[in-house]
Short mmCIF file of C-alpha atoms in Angstrom, two decimals:
data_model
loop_
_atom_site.label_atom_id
_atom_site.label_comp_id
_atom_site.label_asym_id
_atom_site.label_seq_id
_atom_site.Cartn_x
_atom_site.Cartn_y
_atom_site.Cartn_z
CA UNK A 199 -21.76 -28.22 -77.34
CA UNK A 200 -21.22 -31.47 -76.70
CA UNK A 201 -23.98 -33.46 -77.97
CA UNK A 202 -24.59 -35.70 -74.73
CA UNK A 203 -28.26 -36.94 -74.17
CA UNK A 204 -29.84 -35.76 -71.21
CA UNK A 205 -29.75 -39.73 -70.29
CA UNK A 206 -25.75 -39.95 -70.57
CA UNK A 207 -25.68 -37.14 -68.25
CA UNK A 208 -28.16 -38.47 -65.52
CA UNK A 209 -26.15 -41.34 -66.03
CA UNK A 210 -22.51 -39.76 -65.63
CA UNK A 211 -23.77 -37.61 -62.70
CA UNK A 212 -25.89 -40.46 -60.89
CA UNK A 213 -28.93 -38.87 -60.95
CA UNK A 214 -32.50 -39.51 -62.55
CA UNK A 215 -33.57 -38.09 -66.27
CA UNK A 216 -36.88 -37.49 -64.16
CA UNK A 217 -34.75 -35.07 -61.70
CA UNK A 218 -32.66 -33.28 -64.66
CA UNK A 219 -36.00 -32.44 -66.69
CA UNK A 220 -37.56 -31.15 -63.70
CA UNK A 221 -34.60 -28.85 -63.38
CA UNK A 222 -34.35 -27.56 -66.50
CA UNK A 223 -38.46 -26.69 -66.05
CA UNK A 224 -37.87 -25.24 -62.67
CA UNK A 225 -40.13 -27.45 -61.09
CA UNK A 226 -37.66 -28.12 -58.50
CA UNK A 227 -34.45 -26.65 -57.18
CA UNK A 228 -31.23 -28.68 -57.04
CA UNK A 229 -29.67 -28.93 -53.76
CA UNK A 230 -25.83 -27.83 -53.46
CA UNK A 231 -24.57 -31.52 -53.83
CA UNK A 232 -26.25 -32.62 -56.85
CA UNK A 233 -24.85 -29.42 -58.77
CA UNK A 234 -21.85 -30.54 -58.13
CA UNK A 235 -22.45 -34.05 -59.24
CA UNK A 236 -23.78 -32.78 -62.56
CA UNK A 237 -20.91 -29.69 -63.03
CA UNK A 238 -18.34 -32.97 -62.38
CA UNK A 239 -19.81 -34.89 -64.52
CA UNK A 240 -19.88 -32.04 -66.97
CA UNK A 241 -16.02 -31.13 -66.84
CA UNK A 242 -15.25 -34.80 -66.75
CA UNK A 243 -16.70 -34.76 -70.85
CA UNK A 244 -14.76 -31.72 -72.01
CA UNK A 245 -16.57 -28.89 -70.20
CA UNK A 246 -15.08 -25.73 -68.48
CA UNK A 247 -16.79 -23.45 -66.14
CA UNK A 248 -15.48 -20.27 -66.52
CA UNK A 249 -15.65 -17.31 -63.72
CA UNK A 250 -17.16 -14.17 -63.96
CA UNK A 251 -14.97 -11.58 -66.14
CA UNK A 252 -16.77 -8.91 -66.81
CA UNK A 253 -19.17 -9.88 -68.91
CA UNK A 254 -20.77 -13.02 -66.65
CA UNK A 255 -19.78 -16.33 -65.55
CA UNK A 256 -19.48 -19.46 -68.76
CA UNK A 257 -18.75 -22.31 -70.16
CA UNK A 258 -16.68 -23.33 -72.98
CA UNK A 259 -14.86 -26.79 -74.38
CA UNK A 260 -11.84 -27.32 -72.56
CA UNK A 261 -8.30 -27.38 -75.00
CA UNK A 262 -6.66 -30.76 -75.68
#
């Protein structure tokens, strides 16, 4: 959706690549403070978290 590098977003949200990749694997759980370092870092390049509706929380591109 964006086409950011997993290294632009450690990067953006101040954590390491190491840490990101061992999220997305599940070998470790992020604590409540680095989410939101990472969803920040998200909606500062163009992402928007959108709430349950119906049909599940999402995300999408925000409009310019």
């Amino acid at each position: 959706m964006l086409r950011m590098k997993r290294e632009e977003l450690a990067k953006a949200a101040e954590v390491a690549v190491a840490t990101l990749a061992d999220f997305e694997t599940g070998r470790r759980t992020p604590h409540h403070r680095t989410l939101a370092a990472i969803r920040a870092a998200l909606e500062t390049a163009g992402i928007e978290f959108i709430p349950q509706n119906g049909n599940g929380p999402g995300v999408r591109l925000k409009l310019r």
